[in-house]
Short mmCIF file of C-alpha atoms in Angstrom, two decimals:
data_model
loop_
_atom_site.label_atom_id
_atom_site.label_comp_id
_atom_site.label_asym_id
_atom_site.label_seq_id
_atom_site.Cartn_x
_atom_site.Cartn_y
_atom_site.Cartn_z
CA MET A 1 -25.47 -12.10 -14.28
CA PHE A 2 -24.12 -14.75 -11.95
CA TYR A 3 -20.96 -16.78 -12.20
CA GLU A 4 -18.88 -19.13 -10.10
CA PRO A 5 -15.21 -18.11 -10.21
CA GLU A 6 -14.01 -21.67 -10.74
CA ASN A 7 -16.08 -21.86 -13.94
CA GLY A 8 -15.07 -18.47 -15.37
CA HIS A 9 -17.03 -15.27 -15.99
CA GLY A 10 -17.18 -15.15 -19.78
CA LEU A 11 -16.31 -11.44 -19.86
CA PRO A 12 -13.33 -9.80 -21.61
CA HIS A 13 -11.77 -8.94 -18.22
CA ASN A 14 -12.08 -10.31 -14.69
CA PRO A 15 -14.69 -8.16 -12.87
CA PHE A 16 -13.71 -9.20 -9.31
CA ASN A 17 -11.45 -6.22 -8.57
CA ALA A 18 -14.08 -3.82 -9.92
CA LEU A 19 -16.54 -5.00 -7.27
CA ILE A 20 -14.39 -4.17 -4.24
CA VAL A 21 -13.90 -0.43 -4.65
CA PRO A 22 -12.48 2.04 -4.01
CA ARG A 23 -9.40 0.43 -2.49
CA PRO A 24 -6.76 2.54 -0.72
CA ILE A 25 -3.26 2.12 -2.10
CA ALA A 26 -0.42 1.14 0.21
CA TRP A 27 2.78 2.55 -1.28
CA ILE A 28 5.31 0.50 0.63
CA THR A 29 9.00 1.09 1.22
CA THR A 30 11.18 -1.75 2.45
CA ARG A 31 14.91 -2.33 2.77
CA ASP A 32 16.75 -5.60 2.31
CA ALA A 33 19.46 -6.94 4.59
CA ASN A 34 22.12 -5.31 2.38
CA GLY A 35 20.55 -1.84 2.68
CA CYS A 36 18.92 -1.67 -0.77
CA ASP A 37 15.58 0.18 -0.73
CA ASN A 38 12.45 -0.97 -2.54
CA LEU A 39 9.17 0.84 -3.30
CA ALA A 40 5.97 -0.76 -4.61
CA PRO A 41 2.19 -0.11 -4.54
CA TYR A 42 -0.42 -2.57 -3.25
CA SER A 43 -4.18 -2.07 -3.46
CA PHE A 44 -5.28 -5.06 -1.39
CA PHE A 45 -4.65 -3.00 1.73
CA ASN A 46 -6.47 -1.75 4.81
CA GLY A 47 -6.37 -1.12 8.52
CA VAL A 48 -7.44 -4.11 10.60
CA ALA A 49 -7.25 -2.91 14.22
CA TYR A 50 -7.31 0.39 16.09
CA ASP A 51 -5.59 -0.26 19.44
CA PRO A 52 -2.81 -0.95 18.83
CA PRO A 53 -3.09 0.30 15.23
CA GLN A 54 -2.48 -2.50 12.73
CA VAL A 55 -2.59 -2.81 8.94
CA MET A 56 -2.51 -5.53 6.32
CA PHE A 57 -1.66 -5.81 2.66
CA ALA A 58 -1.78 -8.74 0.27
CA THR A 59 0.36 -9.77 -2.68
CA THR A 60 -1.15 -11.85 -5.45
CA SER A 61 1.71 -12.50 -7.86
CA GLY A 62 5.34 -13.35 -7.58
CA LYS A 63 8.84 -13.51 -8.98
CA SER A 64 10.40 -16.92 -9.46
CA ASP A 65 13.65 -15.92 -7.74
CA ARG A 66 11.98 -14.63 -4.54
CA GLU A 67 11.16 -16.94 -1.65
CA LEU A 68 7.92 -15.10 -0.88
CA GLY A 69 7.13 -13.97 -4.41
CA LYS A 70 7.81 -10.22 -4.25
CA ASP A 71 10.77 -8.05 -3.24
CA THR A 72 8.54 -6.31 -0.68
CA LEU A 73 7.67 -9.49 1.19
CA ASP A 74 11.17 -10.89 0.87
CA ASN A 75 12.60 -7.70 2.39
CA ILE A 76 10.04 -7.69 5.21
CA ARG A 77 10.91 -11.29 6.01
CA GLN A 78 14.58 -10.26 6.27
CA THR A 79 14.15 -7.07 8.33
CA GLY A 80 10.75 -7.31 10.01
CA VAL A 81 9.66 -3.76 9.11
CA PHE A 82 8.00 -1.70 6.37
CA CYS A 83 6.58 1.79 5.81
CA VAL A 84 3.17 2.39 4.20
CA HIS A 85 2.53 5.69 2.39
CA MET A 86 -0.67 7.34 1.21
CA VAL A 87 -0.49 8.19 -2.51
CA SER A 88 -1.70 11.71 -3.32
CA GLU A 89 -3.11 12.68 -6.70
CA ASP A 90 0.05 14.55 -7.68
CA MET A 91 2.12 11.41 -7.04
CA THR A 92 0.15 9.25 -9.49
CA GLU A 93 2.83 9.05 -12.16
CA ALA A 94 5.58 8.28 -9.64
CA MET A 95 3.42 5.53 -8.15
CA ASN A 96 2.88 4.04 -11.59
CA VAL A 97 6.63 4.08 -12.31
CA SER A 98 7.27 2.17 -9.08
CA ALA A 99 4.78 -0.52 -10.15
CA ALA A 100 7.08 -1.70 -12.96
CA SER A 101 8.77 -5.09 -12.62
CA PHE A 102 12.35 -3.98 -11.92
CA GLY A 103 15.22 -6.23 -10.95
CA ARG A 104 16.13 -6.58 -7.30
CA GLU A 105 19.14 -4.29 -7.73
CA VAL A 106 17.00 -1.36 -8.96
CA ASN A 107 15.89 1.27 -6.45
CA GLU A 108 12.34 2.28 -7.39
CA ILE A 109 12.54 5.42 -5.25
CA ASN A 110 15.29 6.70 -7.53
CA GLU A 111 13.50 5.54 -10.68
CA ALA A 112 10.40 7.49 -9.64
CA GLY A 113 12.45 10.63 -8.89
CA LEU A 114 11.34 10.82 -5.25
CA ASP A 115 13.07 12.27 -2.21
CA ARG A 116 13.54 10.09 0.84
CA VAL A 117 14.36 10.44 4.52
CA GLU A 118 14.87 7.83 7.22
CA CYS A 119 11.96 6.54 9.28
CA GLN A 120 12.08 7.33 13.00
CA THR A 121 11.10 4.01 14.59
CA ILE A 122 12.20 1.47 11.97
CA ASN A 123 15.09 0.89 9.57
CA ALA A 124 13.41 1.92 6.30
CA ALA A 125 13.13 4.87 3.94
CA ARG A 126 10.20 7.29 4.07
CA LEU A 127 8.79 9.52 1.33
CA PRO A 128 8.36 12.98 2.93
CA ALA A 129 6.13 14.23 0.10
CA ALA A 130 3.41 11.68 0.91
CA PRO A 131 0.42 13.08 2.83
CA ALA A 132 0.76 10.34 5.46
CA ALA A 133 3.04 7.43 6.29
CA LEU A 134 2.78 4.53 8.72
CA GLU A 135 5.95 2.96 10.09
CA CYS A 136 5.21 -0.72 10.77
CA LYS A 137 6.78 -3.77 12.37
CA LEU A 138 5.86 -7.20 11.04
CA THR A 139 3.51 -9.33 13.14
CA GLN A 140 2.81 -12.18 10.71
CA ILE A 141 2.83 -13.29 7.09
CA THR A 142 0.06 -15.71 6.11
CA GLN A 143 -0.03 -17.78 2.93
CA LEU A 144 -3.42 -17.95 1.21
CA PRO A 145 -4.81 -20.53 -1.24
CA GLY A 146 -3.64 -20.00 -4.81
CA ASN A 147 -0.36 -19.17 -6.48
CA ALA A 148 1.89 -16.69 -4.62
CA ASN A 149 -0.93 -15.24 -2.47
CA HIS A 150 0.27 -13.86 0.86
CA VAL A 151 -1.10 -11.45 3.48
CA CYS A 152 1.30 -9.40 5.57
CA PHE A 153 0.19 -7.90 8.90
CA GLY A 154 2.01 -5.14 10.72
CA GLU A 155 1.69 -3.08 13.89
CA VAL A 156 2.07 0.67 13.39
CA THR A 157 4.97 2.05 15.44
CA GLY A 158 5.06 5.61 14.07
CA ILE A 159 2.67 7.86 12.15
CA HIS A 160 3.60 10.83 9.94
CA MET A 161 1.06 13.38 8.69
CA ARG A 162 1.97 16.30 6.45
CA ASP A 163 1.31 19.52 8.36
CA ASP A 164 -0.65 21.14 5.52
CA CYS A 165 -3.15 18.26 5.68
CA ILE A 166 -4.08 18.95 9.32
CA VAL A 167 -7.00 21.41 9.64
CA ASP A 168 -8.61 22.26 12.98
CA GLY A 169 -6.91 19.31 14.61
CA ALA A 170 -8.09 16.73 12.07
CA PHE A 171 -6.49 15.11 9.02
CA ASP A 172 -8.26 16.70 6.02
CA ILE A 173 -8.68 14.07 3.32
CA THR A 174 -9.66 16.73 0.76
CA ARG A 175 -6.23 18.31 1.14
CA ALA A 176 -4.46 14.97 0.92
CA ARG A 177 -6.47 13.97 -2.19
CA PRO A 178 -5.53 10.27 -1.99
CA LEU A 179 -5.48 8.05 -5.03
CA ALA A 180 -7.61 4.90 -4.86
CA ARG A 181 -7.75 1.78 -7.01
CA LEU A 182 -10.82 0.66 -8.91
CA GLY A 183 -11.15 -2.33 -11.23
CA TYR A 184 -9.24 -3.05 -14.42
CA ARG A 185 -6.71 -0.20 -14.99
CA ASP A 186 -8.97 2.43 -13.41
CA TYR A 187 -8.31 4.78 -10.49
CA THR A 188 -10.15 7.55 -8.67
CA VAL A 189 -9.23 10.44 -6.36
CA VAL A 190 -10.95 11.46 -3.11
CA ARG A 191 -11.82 15.13 -3.61
CA ASP A 192 -14.90 15.57 -1.42
CA LYS A 193 -16.55 14.09 1.64
CA PHE A 194 -19.71 14.21 3.75
CA THR A 195 -20.40 13.47 7.41
CA LEU A 196 -23.02 11.15 8.94
CA SER A 197 -23.86 10.91 12.63
CA ARG A 198 -24.74 7.47 13.94
CA PRO A 199 -28.30 6.92 15.15
CA GLY A 200 -28.64 8.24 18.69
CA GLU A 201 -25.62 10.53 18.53
#
């Protein structure tokens, strides 16, 4: 089939998200100017540069009482920092709890029953149980066409990797078993891998 998004797809559910898969999940902690922590997952996320390391995530919906639509972006605008966590398979339920639409005064880290420690290079909470975490400082927030669509870019200032996920000097994705987003309400888990050498190597 073929369709033009502006004319609709005629299907029971929008297939767009199901075509860009699997998507890594950025489980992001932020802190507002009053010291209240926030935790939320975002699946429009990826690395965008290697040296210096930089990441991006996008938000596509909003809350009417937030200047930038979401608590996460509002907090980042206030403080200029955020911490991105990898979600492991055993953290799936906690991640889902943190996706609920809580009020600004609710701490999703507590609601999800997670432990926290302080980041080392930024003023934000970190989830020590996560296989990996990226401490980031804001570089820019860009508004996109559409309602409440924003992209946030950050430079990575500190990287945490759980020791049990490091094997022979490399981060072992099969030990981390990261959760990834598919389309609709579907997810998958990375449990295996294979290696390809580039032509000429």
